[in-house]
């Protein structure tokens, strides 16, 4: 894509470049480059200097790049612990990070069993009706939580989805106290999961979940898996505290 060529070039020019030089280096005509730069500036991916009309990468693009690199770091750091949890339970393990007011799946280890959960890396999901989302919300301040619910439309995904704001706030308070969240088929029918947040030094890095079809994840199984999930969380958070 032409816009990508411009961004890749500007990534090598920390002091910025003018329209003519960008056009020459990317082998595009100046009019096309000017129009693309206008669009990229509008969305914050490039910035234009007021005194010399040079363009350089903008904060919006840098923020996305930083978040992507951090997500990759989290995937690498958590990999051995997620693998261990997956092997101990033979159920699906997910890792997700916060993305605006949703979560995004960045790692998945499948169960080997015939019936398993359906999900994919890169997929987004709401916070209020997923185990990992609720686990992350449990780390929010009261003000941030109130703002989240003010900005979020609470849609009904399944018969079990909680759409009452006060009930959700009470649920998240309970999660904060007990240290883990349970998704009782609130986002997808017949799927249950245990989830825990990943936080260190006051920073939220994401969440981990263990998911299975509801018939394989009754209360007795949840109780037997909880120490394993919390153990993985503890090990990951210890690594996070050192690594970041």
PDB file of C-alpha atoms in Angstrom:
ATOM      1  CA  UNK A   1       0.000   0.000   0.000  1.00  0.00           C
ATOM      2  CA  UNK A   2       1.186   3.518  -0.808  1.00  0.00           C
ATOM      3  CA  UNK A   3       0.481   4.864   2.687  1.00  0.00           C
ATOM      4  CA  UNK A   4       2.571   2.059   4.205  1.00  0.00           C
ATOM      5  CA  UNK A   5       5.512   2.964   1.959  1.00  0.00           C
ATOM      6  CA  UNK A   6       5.336   6.519   3.245  1.00  0.00           C
ATOM      7  CA  UNK A   7       5.191   5.394   6.889  1.00  0.00           C
ATOM      8  CA  UNK A   8       8.091   2.962   6.365  1.00  0.00           C
ATOM      9  CA  UNK A   9      10.195   5.724   4.832  1.00  0.00           C
ATOM     10  CA  UNK A  10       9.368   8.249   7.548  1.00  0.00           C
ATOM     11  CA  UNK A  11      10.360   5.617  10.098  1.00  0.00           C
ATOM     12  CA  UNK A  12      13.931   6.032   8.810  1.00  0.00           C
ATOM     13  CA  UNK A  13      13.762   9.846   8.982  1.00  0.00           C
ATOM     14  CA  UNK A  14      13.470  10.946  12.632  1.00  0.00           C
ATOM     15  CA  UNK A  15      14.027  14.603  11.645  1.00  0.00           C
ATOM     16  CA  UNK A  16      11.241  14.422   9.072  1.00  0.00           C
ATOM     17  CA  UNK A  17      11.165  15.079   5.320  1.00  0.00           C
ATOM     18  CA  UNK A  18       9.350  17.344   2.910  1.00  0.00           C
ATOM     19  CA  UNK A  19       6.726  16.258   0.387  1.00  0.00           C
ATOM     20  CA  UNK A  20       9.095  16.360  -2.610  1.00  0.00           C
ATOM     21  CA  UNK A  21      11.733  14.162  -0.970  1.00  0.00           C
ATOM     22  CA  UNK A  22       9.100  11.698   0.283  1.00  0.00           C
ATOM     23  CA  UNK A  23       7.697  11.459  -3.251  1.00  0.00           C
ATOM     24  CA  UNK A  24      11.173  10.877  -4.700  1.00  0.00           C
ATOM     25  CA  UNK A  25      12.155   8.227  -2.166  1.00  0.00           C
ATOM     26  CA  UNK A  26       8.855   6.342  -2.417  1.00  0.00           C
ATOM     27  CA  UNK A  27       8.685   6.697  -6.209  1.00  0.00           C
ATOM     28  CA  UNK A  28       5.204   8.263  -6.167  1.00  0.00           C
ATOM     29  CA  UNK A  29       4.001  11.504  -7.689  1.00  0.00           C
ATOM     30  CA  UNK A  30       3.918  14.527  -5.439  1.00  0.00           C
ATOM     31  CA  UNK A  31       0.134  15.027  -5.642  1.00  0.00           C
ATOM     32  CA  UNK A  32      -0.535  11.472  -4.462  1.00  0.00           C
ATOM     33  CA  UNK A  33       1.955  11.829  -1.618  1.00  0.00           C
ATOM     34  CA  UNK A  34       0.445  15.150  -0.535  1.00  0.00           C
ATOM     35  CA  UNK A  35      -3.087  13.670  -0.382  1.00  0.00           C
ATOM     36  CA  UNK A  36      -1.895  10.608   1.553  1.00  0.00           C
ATOM     37  CA  UNK A  37       0.030  12.791   3.986  1.00  0.00           C
ATOM     38  CA  UNK A  38      -3.078  14.873   4.593  1.00  0.00           C
ATOM     39  CA  UNK A  39      -5.046  11.718   5.485  1.00  0.00           C
ATOM     40  CA  UNK A  40      -2.259  10.306   7.656  1.00  0.00           C
ATOM     41  CA  UNK A  41      -1.980  13.641   9.454  1.00  0.00           C
ATOM     42  CA  UNK A  42      -5.717  13.697  10.073  1.00  0.00           C
ATOM     43  CA  UNK A  43      -5.610  10.330  11.887  1.00  0.00           C
ATOM     44  CA  UNK A  44      -2.446  11.202  13.801  1.00  0.00           C
ATOM     45  CA  UNK A  45      -0.080   8.843  12.004  1.00  0.00           C
ATOM     46  CA  UNK A  46       2.127  11.703  10.761  1.00  0.00           C
ATOM     47  CA  UNK A  47       2.829  15.202  12.056  1.00  0.00           C
ATOM     48  CA  UNK A  48       3.780  18.284  10.050  1.00  0.00           C
ATOM     49  CA  UNK A  49       6.304  20.767  11.382  1.00  0.00           C
ATOM     50  CA  UNK A  50       4.928  24.327  11.357  1.00  0.00           C
ATOM     51  CA  UNK A  51       8.263  26.011  10.681  1.00  0.00           C
ATOM     52  CA  UNK A  52       9.685  23.916   7.831  1.00  0.00           C
ATOM     53  CA  UNK A  53       6.716  21.814   6.524  1.00  0.00           C
ATOM     54  CA  UNK A  54       8.542  18.547   7.160  1.00  0.00           C
ATOM     55  CA  UNK A  55       6.557  15.405   7.958  1.00  0.00           C
ATOM     56  CA  UNK A  56       7.510  12.780  10.534  1.00  0.00           C
ATOM     57  CA  UNK A  57       5.790   9.882  12.259  1.00  0.00           C
ATOM     58  CA  UNK A  58       3.017  11.049  14.565  1.00  0.00           C
ATOM     59  CA  UNK A  59       2.161  10.022  18.114  1.00  0.00           C
ATOM     60  CA  UNK A  60      -0.829   7.935  16.971  1.00  0.00           C
ATOM     61  CA  UNK A  61       1.371   5.644  14.886  1.00  0.00           C
ATOM     62  CA  UNK A  62       4.096   5.462  17.526  1.00  0.00           C
ATOM     63  CA  UNK A  63       1.535   4.512  20.186  1.00  0.00           C
ATOM     64  CA  UNK A  64       0.185   1.663  18.042  1.00  0.00           C
ATOM     65  CA  UNK A  65       3.710   0.433  17.299  1.00  0.00           C
ATOM     66  CA  UNK A  66       4.599   0.546  21.004  1.00  0.00           C
ATOM     67  CA  UNK A  67       1.455  -1.354  21.987  1.00  0.00           C
ATOM     68  CA  UNK A  68       2.146  -3.989  19.331  1.00  0.00           C
ATOM     69  CA  UNK A  69       5.717  -4.479  20.520  1.00  0.00           C
ATOM     70  CA  UNK A  70       4.542  -4.685  24.124  1.00  0.00           C
ATOM     71  CA  UNK A  71       1.961  -7.313  23.120  1.00  0.00           C
ATOM     72  CA  UNK A  72       4.716  -9.351  21.448  1.00  0.00           C
ATOM     73  CA  UNK A  73       6.854  -9.051  24.588  1.00  0.00           C
ATOM     74  CA  UNK A  74       3.941 -10.269  26.718  1.00  0.00           C
ATOM     75  CA  UNK A  75       3.362 -13.237  24.407  1.00  0.00           C
ATOM     76  CA  UNK A  76       7.009 -14.273  24.638  1.00  0.00           C
ATOM     77  CA  UNK A  77       7.216 -13.751  28.387  1.00  0.00           C
ATOM     78  CA  UNK A  78       4.042 -15.700  29.179  1.00  0.00           C
ATOM     79  CA  UNK A  79       4.600 -18.551  26.687  1.00  0.00           C
ATOM     80  CA  UNK A  80       6.164 -21.152  29.037  1.00  0.00           C
ATOM     81  CA  UNK A  81       3.537 -20.595  31.731  1.00  0.00           C
ATOM     82  CA  UNK A  82       0.616 -20.720  29.301  1.00  0.00           C
ATOM     83  CA  UNK A  83       2.058 -23.879  27.789  1.00  0.00           C
ATOM     84  CA  UNK A  84       2.319 -25.480  31.227  1.00  0.00           C
ATOM     85  CA  UNK A  85      -1.289 -24.566  32.073  1.00  0.00           C
ATOM     86  CA  UNK A  86      -2.482 -25.940  28.744  1.00  0.00           C
ATOM     87  CA  UNK A  87      -0.663 -29.239  29.282  1.00  0.00           C
ATOM     88  CA  UNK A  88      -1.840 -29.564  32.908  1.00  0.00           C
ATOM     89  CA  UNK A  89      -5.517 -29.200  31.981  1.00  0.00           C
ATOM     90  CA  UNK A  90      -5.759 -30.041  28.259  1.00  0.00           C
ATOM     91  CA  UNK A  91      -8.129 -27.091  27.936  1.00  0.00           C
ATOM     92  CA  UNK A  92      -7.830 -23.937  25.850  1.00  0.00           C
ATOM     93  CA  UNK A  93      -5.655 -21.171  27.274  1.00  0.00           C
ATOM     94  CA  UNK A  94      -5.940 -17.556  26.094  1.00  0.00           C
ATOM     95  CA  UNK A  95      -3.889 -14.419  26.618  1.00  0.00           C
ATOM     96  CA  UNK A  96      -5.484 -11.032  25.915  1.00  0.00           C
ATOM     97  CA  UNK A  97      -4.468  -7.403  26.255  1.00  0.00           C
ATOM     98  CA  UNK A  98      -6.536  -4.261  26.659  1.00  0.00           C
ATOM     99  CA  UNK A  99      -7.359  -2.459  23.414  1.00  0.00           C
ATOM    100  CA  UNK A 100      -9.279   0.787  23.984  1.00  0.00           C
ATOM    101  CA  UNK A 101     -12.544  -0.412  25.607  1.00  0.00           C
ATOM    102  CA  UNK A 102     -12.265  -4.028  24.431  1.00  0.00           C
ATOM    103  CA  UNK A 103      -9.830  -6.886  24.734  1.00  0.00           C
ATOM    104  CA  UNK A 104      -7.852  -8.448  21.928  1.00  0.00           C
ATOM    105  CA  UNK A 105      -6.659 -12.055  21.879  1.00  0.00           C
ATOM    106  CA  UNK A 106      -2.872 -12.175  21.368  1.00  0.00           C
ATOM    107  CA  UNK A 107      -2.133 -15.839  22.151  1.00  0.00           C
ATOM    108  CA  UNK A 108      -4.073 -19.104  22.182  1.00  0.00           C
ATOM    109  CA  UNK A 109      -3.138 -22.672  23.061  1.00  0.00           C
ATOM    110  CA  UNK A 110      -5.728 -25.209  21.952  1.00  0.00           C
ATOM    111  CA  UNK A 111      -7.157 -28.167  23.807  1.00  0.00           C
ATOM    112  CA  UNK A 112      -6.510 -31.489  22.084  1.00  0.00           C
ATOM    113  CA  UNK A 113     -10.052 -32.660  22.869  1.00  0.00           C
ATOM    114  CA  UNK A 114     -12.617 -33.033  20.107  1.00  0.00           C
ATOM    115  CA  UNK A 115     -15.017 -30.438  21.538  1.00  0.00           C
ATOM    116  CA  UNK A 116     -13.245 -27.152  22.263  1.00  0.00           C
ATOM    117  CA  UNK A 117     -13.702 -23.394  22.247  1.00  0.00           C
ATOM    118  CA  UNK A 118     -13.776 -21.378  19.022  1.00  0.00           C
ATOM    119  CA  UNK A 119     -11.601 -18.265  19.008  1.00  0.00           C
ATOM    120  CA  UNK A 120      -8.690 -16.761  17.102  1.00  0.00           C
ATOM    121  CA  UNK A 121      -5.713 -14.503  17.691  1.00  0.00           C
ATOM    122  CA  UNK A 122      -6.525 -10.926  16.727  1.00  0.00           C
ATOM    123  CA  UNK A 123     -10.206 -11.227  17.594  1.00  0.00           C
ATOM    124  CA  UNK A 124     -11.677  -8.557  19.867  1.00  0.00           C
ATOM    125  CA  UNK A 125     -14.350  -9.027  22.536  1.00  0.00           C
ATOM    126  CA  UNK A 126     -16.142  -6.849  25.100  1.00  0.00           C
ATOM    127  CA  UNK A 127     -14.804  -6.516  28.614  1.00  0.00           C
ATOM    128  CA  UNK A 128     -18.046  -6.694  30.618  1.00  0.00           C
ATOM    129  CA  UNK A 129     -19.178 -10.145  29.432  1.00  0.00           C
ATOM    130  CA  UNK A 130     -15.906 -12.096  29.121  1.00  0.00           C
ATOM    131  CA  UNK A 131     -13.812 -13.670  31.844  1.00  0.00           C
ATOM    132  CA  UNK A 132     -10.609 -11.898  30.843  1.00  0.00           C
ATOM    133  CA  UNK A 133     -12.460  -8.625  30.332  1.00  0.00           C
ATOM    134  CA  UNK A 134     -14.040  -8.746  33.772  1.00  0.00           C
ATOM    135  CA  UNK A 135     -10.685  -9.698  35.279  1.00  0.00           C
ATOM    136  CA  UNK A 136      -9.117  -6.614  33.680  1.00  0.00           C
ATOM    137  CA  UNK A 137     -12.003  -4.398  34.795  1.00  0.00           C
ATOM    138  CA  UNK A 138     -11.368  -5.540  38.377  1.00  0.00           C
ATOM    139  CA  UNK A 139      -8.056  -3.622  38.262  1.00  0.00           C
ATOM    140  CA  UNK A 140      -9.716  -0.344  37.210  1.00  0.00           C
ATOM    141  CA  UNK A 141     -10.131   2.518  39.678  1.00  0.00           C
ATOM    142  CA  UNK A 142     -13.696   3.416  40.681  1.00  0.00           C
ATOM    143  CA  UNK A 143     -13.529   6.462  38.413  1.00  0.00           C
ATOM    144  CA  UNK A 144     -12.210   4.510  35.429  1.00  0.00           C
ATOM    145  CA  UNK A 145     -14.835   1.811  35.941  1.00  0.00           C
ATOM    146  CA  UNK A 146     -17.632   4.382  36.069  1.00  0.00           C
ATOM    147  CA  UNK A 147     -16.308   6.004  32.895  1.00  0.00           C
ATOM    148  CA  UNK A 148     -16.134   2.621  31.153  1.00  0.00           C
ATOM    149  CA  UNK A 149     -19.773   1.844  31.887  1.00  0.00           C
ATOM    150  CA  UNK A 150     -20.862   5.346  30.892  1.00  0.00           C
ATOM    151  CA  UNK A 151     -19.155   4.858  27.512  1.00  0.00           C
ATOM    152  CA  UNK A 152     -20.181   1.243  26.884  1.00  0.00           C
ATOM    153  CA  UNK A 153     -23.424  -0.097  25.465  1.00  0.00           C
ATOM    154  CA  UNK A 154     -24.262  -3.277  27.365  1.00  0.00           C
ATOM    155  CA  UNK A 155     -25.489  -5.695  24.717  1.00  0.00           C
ATOM    156  CA  UNK A 156     -27.093  -9.090  25.328  1.00  0.00           C
ATOM    157  CA  UNK A 157     -24.885 -11.775  23.729  1.00  0.00           C
ATOM    158  CA  UNK A 158     -26.414 -14.804  25.441  1.00  0.00           C
ATOM    159  CA  UNK A 159     -29.171 -15.529  27.939  1.00  0.00           C
ATOM    160  CA  UNK A 160     -26.507 -15.303  30.674  1.00  0.00           C
ATOM    161  CA  UNK A 161     -25.079 -11.894  29.708  1.00  0.00           C
ATOM    162  CA  UNK A 162     -25.346  -9.395  32.559  1.00  0.00           C
ATOM    163  CA  UNK A 163     -26.521  -6.068  31.177  1.00  0.00           C
ATOM    164  CA  UNK A 164     -27.439  -4.311  34.417  1.00  0.00           C
ATOM    165  CA  UNK A 165     -24.720  -1.783  35.302  1.00  0.00           C
ATOM    166  CA  UNK A 166     -25.120  -2.109  39.084  1.00  0.00           C
ATOM    167  CA  UNK A 167     -25.043  -5.911  38.947  1.00  0.00           C
ATOM    168  CA  UNK A 168     -21.862  -5.752  36.863  1.00  0.00           C
ATOM    169  CA  UNK A 169     -20.201  -3.336  39.272  1.00  0.00           C
ATOM    170  CA  UNK A 170     -21.069  -5.709  42.139  1.00  0.00           C
ATOM    171  CA  UNK A 171     -19.685  -8.638  40.109  1.00  0.00           C
ATOM    172  CA  UNK A 172     -16.431  -6.796  39.409  1.00  0.00           C
ATOM    173  CA  UNK A 173     -16.071  -5.863  43.082  1.00  0.00           C
ATOM    174  CA  UNK A 174     -16.412  -9.564  43.949  1.00  0.00           C
ATOM    175  CA  UNK A 175     -13.785 -10.453  41.313  1.00  0.00           C
ATOM    176  CA  UNK A 176     -11.395  -7.887  42.787  1.00  0.00           C
ATOM    177  CA  UNK A 177     -11.829  -9.414  46.253  1.00  0.00           C
ATOM    178  CA  UNK A 178     -11.440 -13.047  45.200  1.00  0.00           C
ATOM    179  CA  UNK A 179      -8.741 -12.436  42.573  1.00  0.00           C
ATOM    180  CA  UNK A 180     -10.312 -14.242  39.626  1.00  0.00           C
ATOM    181  CA  UNK A 181     -13.300 -14.038  37.274  1.00  0.00           C
ATOM    182  CA  UNK A 182     -15.678 -16.667  35.955  1.00  0.00           C
ATOM    183  CA  UNK A 183     -17.415 -16.346  32.601  1.00  0.00           C
ATOM    184  CA  UNK A 184     -20.633 -18.332  32.849  1.00  0.00           C
ATOM    185  CA  UNK A 185     -21.458 -18.465  29.122  1.00  0.00           C
ATOM    186  CA  UNK A 186     -21.929 -14.683  29.141  1.00  0.00           C
ATOM    187  CA  UNK A 187     -20.334 -14.027  25.760  1.00  0.00           C
ATOM    188  CA  UNK A 188     -20.628 -17.394  24.027  1.00  0.00           C
ATOM    189  CA  UNK A 189     -23.232 -20.064  24.696  1.00  0.00           C
ATOM    190  CA  UNK A 190     -22.064 -23.209  26.489  1.00  0.00           C
ATOM    191  CA  UNK A 191     -18.545 -21.909  27.191  1.00  0.00           C
ATOM    192  CA  UNK A 192     -17.228 -21.382  30.698  1.00  0.00           C
ATOM    193  CA  UNK A 193     -13.868 -19.988  31.710  1.00  0.00           C
ATOM    194  CA  UNK A 194     -11.673 -18.962  34.623  1.00  0.00           C
ATOM    195  CA  UNK A 195      -9.697 -15.748  34.130  1.00  0.00           C
ATOM    196  CA  UNK A 196      -7.143 -13.714  36.062  1.00  0.00           C
ATOM    197  CA  UNK A 197      -5.637 -10.276  35.418  1.00  0.00           C
ATOM    198  CA  UNK A 198      -1.928  -9.776  34.815  1.00  0.00           C
ATOM    199  CA  UNK A 199      -0.685  -6.719  36.668  1.00  0.00           C
ATOM    200  CA  UNK A 200       2.637  -5.650  38.114  1.00  0.00           C
ATOM    201  CA  UNK A 201       3.884  -2.428  39.685  1.00  0.00           C
ATOM    202  CA  UNK A 202       0.457  -0.855  39.284  1.00  0.00           C
ATOM    203  CA  UNK A 203       0.266  -1.513  35.538  1.00  0.00           C
ATOM    204  CA  UNK A 204      -2.260  -3.784  33.807  1.00  0.00           C
ATOM    205  CA  UNK A 205      -0.603  -5.959  31.144  1.00  0.00           C
ATOM    206  CA  UNK A 206      -3.553  -8.166  30.194  1.00  0.00           C
ATOM    207  CA  UNK A 207      -5.297 -11.316  31.360  1.00  0.00           C
ATOM    208  CA  UNK A 208      -5.138 -15.103  31.064  1.00  0.00           C
ATOM    209  CA  UNK A 209      -8.068 -17.486  30.813  1.00  0.00           C
ATOM    210  CA  UNK A 210      -8.716 -21.216  30.860  1.00  0.00           C
ATOM    211  CA  UNK A 211     -11.790 -22.063  28.751  1.00  0.00           C
ATOM    212  CA  UNK A 212     -13.820 -25.194  28.121  1.00  0.00           C
ATOM    213  CA  UNK A 213     -17.307 -26.308  27.094  1.00  0.00           C
ATOM    214  CA  UNK A 214     -19.642 -25.873  30.055  1.00  0.00           C
ATOM    215  CA  UNK A 215     -20.205 -29.630  30.476  1.00  0.00           C
ATOM    216  CA  UNK A 216     -16.451 -30.058  31.142  1.00  0.00           C
ATOM    217  CA  UNK A 217     -16.197 -27.059  33.478  1.00  0.00           C
ATOM    218  CA  UNK A 218     -18.613 -27.566  36.372  1.00  0.00           C
ATOM    219  CA  UNK A 219     -17.969 -26.015  39.795  1.00  0.00           C
ATOM    220  CA  UNK A 220     -15.888 -28.972  40.989  1.00  0.00           C
ATOM    221  CA  UNK A 221     -13.611 -28.703  37.944  1.00  0.00           C
ATOM    222  CA  UNK A 222     -13.369 -24.930  38.351  1.00  0.00           C
ATOM    223  CA  UNK A 223     -12.208 -25.407  41.941  1.00  0.00           C
ATOM    224  CA  UNK A 224      -9.629 -27.989  40.891  1.00  0.00           C
ATOM    225  CA  UNK A 225      -8.259 -25.740  38.111  1.00  0.00           C
ATOM    226  CA  UNK A 226      -8.204 -22.504  40.111  1.00  0.00           C
ATOM    227  CA  UNK A 227      -4.841 -23.176  41.847  1.00  0.00           C
ATOM    228  CA  UNK A 228      -3.269 -23.906  38.455  1.00  0.00           C
ATOM    229  CA  UNK A 229      -4.571 -20.687  36.893  1.00  0.00           C
ATOM    230  CA  UNK A 230      -3.588 -18.606  39.907  1.00  0.00           C
ATOM    231  CA  UNK A 231      -0.173 -20.300  39.957  1.00  0.00           C
ATOM    232  CA  UNK A 232       0.378 -19.316  36.321  1.00  0.00           C
ATOM    233  CA  UNK A 233      -0.711 -15.759  37.142  1.00  0.00           C
ATOM    234  CA  UNK A 234       1.733 -15.555  40.070  1.00  0.00           C
ATOM    235  CA  UNK A 235       4.657 -16.791  37.974  1.00  0.00           C
ATOM    236  CA  UNK A 236       3.861 -14.432  35.099  1.00  0.00           C
ATOM    237  CA  UNK A 237       3.451 -11.416  37.370  1.00  0.00           C
ATOM    238  CA  UNK A 238       6.792 -12.129  39.025  1.00  0.00           C
ATOM    239  CA  UNK A 239       8.402 -12.124  35.579  1.00  0.00           C
ATOM    240  CA  UNK A 240       6.563  -8.944  34.593  1.00  0.00           C
ATOM    241  CA  UNK A 241       7.785  -7.144  37.692  1.00  0.00           C
ATOM    242  CA  UNK A 242      11.380  -7.876  36.654  1.00  0.00           C
ATOM    243  CA  UNK A 243      11.046  -7.490  32.883  1.00  0.00           C
ATOM    244  CA  UNK A 244       9.185  -4.169  32.650  1.00  0.00           C
TER     245      UNK A 244
END
